[in-house]
Amino acid sequence: MQFPFEPFKIKVVEPLKRTSREERDKVIREAGFNLFKVPADSILVDLLTDSGTSAMSDNQWAGIMLGDESYAGSKNFYHFEDAVRRIFGFRHIIPTHQGRTAENLLFSVVLKPGNIVPNNTHFDTTRANVIHKGGHAVDVLNRAGRDPNSVEPFKGNMDVEGLERLINEHGPENIPLVMLTITNNSAGGQPVSMQNVRETRAVCRKYGIPLFFDACRYAENCFFIKEREPELARKTVLELAQELFSYGDGCTMSAKKDGLVNIGGFLAMNSQEWATKATNLLILIEGFPTYGGLAGRDLEAMARGLEEVLNEDYLRFRIGQIRYLGEELDRAGVPIIKPTGGHAVYLNAREFLPHIPPSQFPGQALAVALYREAGIRSVEIGSLMFAEKDPQTGEVRYPDLELVRLAVPRRVYTSMHMNYVAESIISVFEKRDEIRGFRIVEETEYLRHFTAVLEEV
Ligand SMILES: *Cc1c(COP(=O)(O)O)cnc(C)c1O
């Protein structure tokens, strides 16, 4: 079936509040035209992020009631450990309350100042954790991934030759590990092929460097592998995940994505030495090794979510829903990044609003217009988030792409909601000449997009 049919029925509902255009106009002005400052109950369809926003199943909620809140040795920990080991296969499993803590533990243990960490593309928190420990985070993305017009099937891949060059340039002794982010979030949620994982592993083995996965969207990635690597089409997504992780030495995981939970994560690895060090640090910053900053009930929900997410009817719906939204927009001529990835559709704001220069934040202008028009919250990924001022010349460097991301929470919105989103965006597209740019009135030194105050020019 082509139409993304929801493979679930709805037992609990959360009402949505409609607002008028006038109300939204007032709210967005009061928020300084910054969507991060808009209260969530003034939003109709919230596509800010797919992180921690999943709907849990009846099975997960039932698991919540079976939470064993013992300080040490909770039965939910053992279930969680079994679930992770069955899918990921790593020997040591360290629960954390979310992905960035797993990153913090890992890099605290393995990095020495001046070390290099290669990654197909670092996610923001991964990069920040590498830098925080004195390392250099280097992205080694393949060429297709850097080309917004390429329709290659695996635009998330590592540039394997580039990786080998980087290793030779800096010496393997200065590279404590190589990371592969699946799917490649910062490069549009594009998948990494099994072939690329094997080739990356071969280079890592050649130089004796461990390979770690940033595994947040492992199930979505493995579903793409099943669809797009013909020789693997007959394997189950679970078998593909098991094979993929067998090529690595460990992973970090934010279960707020493909764990189908609202909070949770883990660090897993085969090295006894690193695991011991990470566990000692865990006790210092998160909690005892059998709960790691979570309640027993959270561990149970995570164990069940990690298993449910491998259901192929669910994944067909999930990937199909994103693709459907992308196709509806594409058919109407709305510029999007193609092919659509696993968790979001990206609007190309530079092409959508060619009359607004990067200095006037076309991505933000589009995100604000979507909110005003339809109560849809998206996020700008463009010059508001990434423009950099050269410290010497004072000249501002703008990012290559001006995007607006529509990230779709898991199991939360129906295909009819997607129709509403598509129609609203098309109607904004038809009136695009009326949209004006913005200027910044107040900003902070770091991560200004979260708090900046803007005004319309
Ligand atoms: C979300 C995310 C993280 C960080 O996880 P948190 O749970 O938000 O701390 C790391 N890597 C990728 C690819 C992510 O998408």
XYZ file of C-alpha atoms and ligand atoms in Angstrom:
472
model
C 0.000 0.000 0.000
C 1.390 3.420 -0.999
C -0.711 5.642 1.257
C 0.818 5.673 4.755
C -1.833 3.755 6.652
C -1.470 4.050 10.462
C -0.689 0.535 11.791
C -2.324 1.369 15.129
C -5.618 2.648 16.452
C -5.976 5.413 18.991
C -6.896 4.650 22.608
C -5.988 7.917 24.320
C -6.376 11.328 22.731
C -4.758 14.651 23.499
C -6.963 17.504 22.264
C -5.428 20.151 20.003
C -6.334 23.778 20.582
C -7.137 25.895 17.580
C -6.053 29.527 17.607
C -7.077 32.387 15.323
C -4.668 34.184 13.033
C -4.894 37.269 15.281
C -4.033 35.198 18.374
C -1.054 33.621 16.634
C 0.131 36.987 15.425
C 0.078 38.273 19.005
C 1.826 35.168 20.376
C 4.632 35.256 17.812
C 5.256 38.980 18.366
C 5.436 38.437 22.123
C 7.894 35.603 21.470
C 10.188 37.987 19.547
C 9.468 35.979 16.373
C 11.336 33.066 17.934
C 9.397 29.774 17.769
C 11.372 28.279 20.668
C 9.631 30.841 22.896
C 6.088 30.015 21.786
C 4.133 28.058 24.445
C 3.365 24.579 23.082
C -0.367 24.901 23.719
C -0.540 27.708 21.175
C 0.667 25.295 18.501
C -1.563 23.103 16.352
C 0.936 20.749 14.688
C 4.323 20.709 16.410
C 7.122 19.654 14.044
C 9.935 21.263 16.044
C 11.627 17.919 16.749
C 11.157 14.152 16.702
C 13.189 13.880 19.914
C 11.347 12.727 23.032
C 8.011 13.468 21.359
C 6.941 9.893 20.478
C 3.606 8.430 21.506
C 4.143 5.314 23.627
C 2.119 2.175 22.980
C -0.348 0.460 25.330
C 2.387 -2.150 25.819
C 4.873 0.514 26.943
C 2.350 2.159 29.292
C 1.590 -1.254 30.764
C 5.337 -1.648 31.299
C 5.410 1.669 33.172
C 3.086 0.108 35.774
C 5.599 -2.707 36.229
C 8.371 -0.295 37.224
C 10.600 -1.794 39.913
C 12.064 1.211 41.692
C 14.768 -0.651 43.618
C 17.943 1.385 43.892
C 20.096 -1.537 42.765
C 19.308 -4.478 40.487
C 15.822 -3.426 39.327
C 14.244 -6.147 37.200
C 13.537 -3.541 34.535
C 17.266 -2.997 34.132
C 17.766 -6.673 33.307
C 14.970 -6.557 30.744
C 16.475 -3.402 29.251
C 19.928 -4.997 29.175
C 18.576 -8.119 27.425
C 16.715 -6.022 24.844
C 19.794 -3.934 24.046
C 22.072 -6.980 23.895
C 19.744 -8.857 21.567
C 19.633 -6.005 19.057
C 22.995 -4.281 19.476
C 25.086 -7.201 20.703
C 27.584 -5.165 22.754
C 28.942 -6.620 26.017
C 28.673 -3.635 28.368
C 25.488 -1.574 28.555
C 25.349 1.654 30.550
C 21.966 3.402 30.879
C 21.853 7.216 30.765
C 18.977 9.682 30.846
C 19.590 10.781 27.253
C 22.024 10.608 24.365
C 24.317 13.507 25.208
C 25.211 11.983 28.577
C 26.322 8.823 26.784
C 28.480 11.078 24.586
C 29.865 12.914 27.595
C 30.833 9.620 29.287
C 32.387 8.189 26.126
C 34.487 11.226 25.233
C 35.508 11.794 28.868
C 36.989 8.298 28.825
C 38.557 8.041 25.366
C 39.638 11.557 24.321
C 42.933 13.297 25.019
C 43.239 17.009 24.216
C 44.189 17.500 20.567
C 42.659 14.173 19.435
C 40.592 13.989 16.251
C 37.140 12.378 16.035
C 35.939 11.661 12.475
C 32.187 11.217 11.921
C 30.079 11.135 8.749
C 28.441 14.236 10.300
C 28.562 15.152 13.973
C 25.255 15.993 15.567
C 25.467 19.309 17.552
C 25.683 17.681 20.992
C 28.267 15.153 19.760
C 30.402 17.920 18.340
C 30.016 19.981 21.521
C 31.058 17.027 23.702
C 34.152 16.341 21.551
C 35.179 20.005 21.705
C 34.458 20.190 25.432
C 37.047 17.434 26.029
C 39.630 19.288 23.933
C 39.146 17.232 20.753
C 38.524 18.206 17.138
C 35.282 17.021 15.541
C 35.779 16.447 11.798
C 32.902 15.672 9.407
C 33.803 13.291 6.573
C 30.574 13.232 4.572
C 30.466 11.715 1.063
C 30.037 14.081 -1.878
C 26.378 13.234 -2.621
C 25.458 14.172 0.940
C 26.824 17.665 0.424
C 24.808 18.202 -2.768
C 21.183 19.235 -2.086
C 20.216 18.247 -5.638
C 21.612 14.722 -5.525
C 19.028 11.927 -5.254
C 21.494 9.164 -4.326
C 19.979 6.511 -2.035
C 22.601 6.760 0.752
C 23.457 10.419 1.127
C 24.375 9.873 4.792
C 27.456 7.770 3.967
C 30.967 8.312 5.272
C 33.492 9.397 2.646
C 35.684 6.335 3.187
C 38.633 7.597 1.129
C 38.460 10.923 2.935
C 38.509 9.031 6.235
C 41.651 7.148 5.276
C 43.318 10.375 4.168
C 42.415 12.007 7.487
C 43.864 9.068 9.424
C 47.111 9.246 7.445
C 47.326 12.981 7.900
C 46.932 12.950 11.693
C 48.163 9.450 12.559
C 45.936 6.677 13.952
C 47.408 7.247 17.437
C 45.595 10.622 17.538
C 42.199 9.161 16.626
C 40.677 7.283 19.582
C 37.603 6.220 17.602
C 35.646 6.783 14.405
C 31.897 7.477 14.600
C 29.082 6.737 12.174
C 25.786 8.560 12.743
C 22.803 6.486 11.561
C 20.706 7.997 10.093
C 22.765 11.119 9.447
C 20.650 13.659 11.334
C 22.535 16.865 10.521
C 22.743 15.851 6.846
C 18.967 15.621 6.460
C 18.262 12.291 8.177
C 19.819 10.496 5.200
C 20.716 6.815 5.658
C 24.088 5.046 5.669
C 24.357 1.834 3.623
C 25.512 -1.516 4.999
C 28.182 -1.445 2.300
C 29.464 1.871 3.665
C 29.464 0.483 7.222
C 31.567 -2.486 6.033
C 34.000 -0.229 4.177
C 34.304 2.147 7.130
C 34.973 -0.789 9.399
C 37.651 -2.126 7.039
C 39.537 1.193 7.230
C 39.146 1.268 11.027
C 40.510 -2.302 11.319
C 43.431 -1.516 9.048
C 44.579 1.215 11.428
C 43.420 -0.433 14.673
C 40.825 2.281 15.459
C 37.518 1.348 17.177
C 34.264 2.120 15.326
C 31.314 3.517 17.301
C 27.793 4.248 16.105
C 25.638 7.212 17.018
C 22.643 4.876 16.856
C 19.685 7.246 17.548
C 17.757 6.266 14.386
C 19.091 2.760 13.866
C 15.717 1.219 12.969
C 14.888 3.873 10.382
C 18.377 3.437 8.915
C 18.016 -0.352 8.717
C 14.608 -0.006 7.062
C 16.215 2.145 4.346
C 18.891 -0.543 3.926
C 16.180 -3.146 3.444
C 14.448 -0.951 0.842
C 17.509 0.261 -1.022
C 20.229 -2.426 -0.890
C 18.686 -5.164 -3.049
C 20.910 -8.011 -1.812
C 19.718 -7.320 1.761
C 16.002 -6.946 1.013
C 15.130 -10.398 2.343
C 16.580 -9.893 5.803
C 14.420 -8.625 8.645
C 15.158 -5.183 10.053
C 16.255 -6.891 13.295
C 18.747 -9.054 11.384
C 20.027 -5.990 9.560
C 20.473 -4.120 12.851
C 22.328 -7.107 14.331
C 24.632 -7.295 11.329
C 25.247 -3.552 11.279
C 26.184 -3.369 14.972
C 28.385 -6.474 14.653
C 30.767 -4.281 12.600
C 31.201 -1.835 15.494
C 32.837 -1.721 18.904
C 30.138 0.276 20.646
C 27.469 2.957 20.339
C 25.838 5.951 21.931
C 22.053 6.071 21.829
C 19.334 8.617 22.437
C 16.246 6.477 23.002
C 14.199 9.675 22.590
C 14.324 8.805 18.884
C 14.160 5.126 17.918
C 13.632 4.014 21.532
C 10.070 5.400 21.245
C 10.294 6.959 24.720
C 10.099 10.488 26.070
C 13.363 10.176 28.010
C 16.236 7.668 27.990
C 19.492 6.618 26.376
C 22.567 4.447 26.793
C 26.221 3.873 26.056
C 27.230 0.363 24.970
C 30.607 -1.135 24.082
C 32.773 -4.215 24.058
C 35.859 -2.780 25.771
C 36.012 -3.780 29.444
C 38.560 -1.081 30.194
C 36.548 1.802 28.732
C 33.299 0.451 30.223
C 34.776 0.373 33.721
C 35.946 3.967 33.436
C 32.613 5.109 31.975
C 30.683 3.314 34.733
C 32.755 4.999 37.460
C 31.975 8.359 35.906
C 28.301 7.397 35.506
C 28.042 6.936 39.266
C 29.448 10.439 39.703
C 27.173 12.267 37.245
C 24.042 10.131 36.632
C 23.450 7.357 39.119
C 24.029 3.727 39.993
C 24.859 1.449 37.001
C 21.457 -0.294 37.024
C 19.433 2.894 36.631
C 21.731 5.608 35.196
C 19.559 8.671 35.797
C 16.252 6.965 34.995
C 13.389 5.474 36.990
C 12.866 1.700 36.719
C 9.649 2.355 34.805
C 11.559 4.414 32.221
C 13.940 1.497 31.652
C 10.964 -0.797 31.079
C 9.376 1.591 28.562
C 12.725 1.871 26.773
C 13.226 -1.923 26.628
C 9.774 -2.293 25.068
C 10.245 0.679 22.709
C 13.558 -0.618 21.358
C 11.805 -3.861 20.404
C 8.620 -2.259 19.013
C 10.489 0.120 16.750
C 11.747 -2.845 14.693
C 8.201 -3.736 13.655
C 8.239 -3.439 9.888
C 4.617 -2.343 9.533
C 5.447 0.516 11.863
C 8.619 1.433 9.927
C 6.808 1.279 6.581
C 4.260 3.716 7.993
C 6.910 5.920 9.566
C 9.146 6.277 6.518
C 6.063 6.334 4.263
C 4.506 9.220 6.198
C 7.597 11.401 5.775
C 7.840 10.450 2.095
C 4.138 11.213 1.612
C 4.491 14.710 3.063
C 7.523 15.295 0.836
C 5.702 14.088 -2.279
C 2.660 16.263 -1.643
C 4.904 19.328 -1.377
C 7.077 18.380 -4.325
C 4.070 17.875 -6.564
C 2.963 21.461 -5.863
C 6.421 22.781 -6.752
C 7.453 23.589 -3.167
C 11.285 23.339 -3.008
C 12.351 20.537 -0.651
C 15.533 18.525 -0.164
C 15.244 15.181 -1.967
C 15.063 12.337 -1.331
C 13.283 12.786 1.996
C 15.149 11.229 4.928
C 13.917 9.206 7.875
C 12.497 11.717 10.315
C 11.868 15.027 8.595
C 11.109 16.980 5.448
C 13.391 19.961 4.802
C 12.099 23.003 2.952
C 14.699 24.846 0.876
C 14.062 28.382 2.158
C 16.550 30.024 -0.193
C 14.559 28.804 -3.201
C 11.213 29.300 -1.458
C 11.985 32.963 -0.658
C 14.564 34.103 -3.236
C 13.726 37.759 -2.513
C 15.012 37.533 1.082
C 18.836 37.688 1.445
C 20.603 35.408 3.988
C 21.291 38.495 6.146
C 17.505 38.722 6.655
C 17.037 35.066 7.639
C 14.838 33.512 4.931
C 14.530 30.248 6.914
C 13.254 32.059 9.984
C 10.912 34.148 7.822
C 9.436 30.949 6.398
C 9.130 29.259 9.800
C 7.321 32.328 11.189
C 5.011 32.426 8.159
C 4.042 28.758 8.681
C 3.172 29.476 12.284
C 1.161 32.590 11.464
C -0.669 30.909 8.603
C -1.432 27.544 10.158
C -0.113 27.148 13.725
C 2.628 24.787 12.514
C 5.935 24.879 14.399
C 9.072 24.031 12.438
C 12.708 24.926 13.013
C 15.075 27.108 11.028
C 18.382 25.461 10.112
C 20.158 28.266 8.334
C 21.766 31.611 8.997
C 20.050 32.249 12.334
C 21.408 28.933 13.634
C 24.795 28.863 11.885
C 26.024 32.224 10.471
C 29.501 32.975 11.834
C 31.305 36.269 12.182
C 34.977 36.167 11.233
C 36.781 37.317 14.429
C 39.441 39.170 12.379
C 37.536 40.879 9.565
C 34.087 41.011 11.165
C 32.676 39.640 7.919
C 29.683 37.311 8.326
C 29.847 33.850 6.702
C 26.481 32.321 5.827
C 25.846 28.568 5.694
C 25.521 26.856 2.294
C 21.903 25.938 2.879
C 18.921 27.840 4.284
C 16.537 25.147 5.475
C 13.357 24.790 7.493
C 12.989 21.366 9.083
C 9.603 19.733 9.578
C 10.492 16.902 11.995
C 7.671 14.418 12.469
C 7.142 12.896 15.950
C 6.680 9.101 15.948
C 3.099 7.737 16.023
C 1.701 11.148 17.043
C 0.156 12.603 13.901
C -2.066 10.914 11.341
C -1.782 11.146 7.593
C -4.657 13.644 7.680
C -2.476 15.913 9.818
C 0.171 15.578 7.114
C -2.397 16.675 4.515
C -3.130 19.735 6.627
C 0.596 20.534 6.875
C 1.097 20.088 3.125
C -1.917 22.232 2.207
C -0.887 24.990 4.595
C 2.653 25.097 3.229
C 1.358 25.163 -0.337
C -0.898 28.069 0.539
C 2.066 29.960 2.075
C 4.045 29.140 -1.079
C 1.371 30.748 -3.233
C 1.678 33.978 -1.209
C 5.454 33.834 -0.791
C 6.067 37.293 -2.310
C 4.346 38.901 0.685
C 6.758 37.371 3.228
C 9.323 39.772 4.672
C 12.749 39.182 6.216
C 13.920 39.736 9.793
C 16.650 41.457 11.724
C 18.032 40.522 15.141
C 17.363 42.892 18.036
C 18.886 40.787 20.839
C 21.200 37.780 20.716
C 23.497 35.715 22.930
C 27.065 34.721 22.121
C 26.404 30.959 21.853
C 23.439 29.067 20.354
C 21.622 32.327 19.701
C 18.764 30.685 17.787
C 17.236 29.425 21.048
C 16.812 32.872 22.575
C 17.249 35.560 19.896
C 14.664 38.344 19.667
C 13.843 39.478 16.115
C 11.788 42.094 14.308
C 10.373 42.239 10.815
C 12.160 44.454 8.282
C 19.294 13.655 19.531
C 20.630 13.233 19.083
C 21.706 13.149 19.970
C 21.626 13.593 21.414
O 20.653 12.947 22.143
P 19.813 13.660 23.323
O 18.943 12.555 23.806
O 19.072 14.799 22.728
O 20.803 14.097 24.346
C 22.904 12.682 19.477
N 23.044 12.321 18.187
C 22.030 12.399 17.298
C 22.247 11.986 15.887
C 20.796 12.861 17.715
O 19.793 12.952 16.828
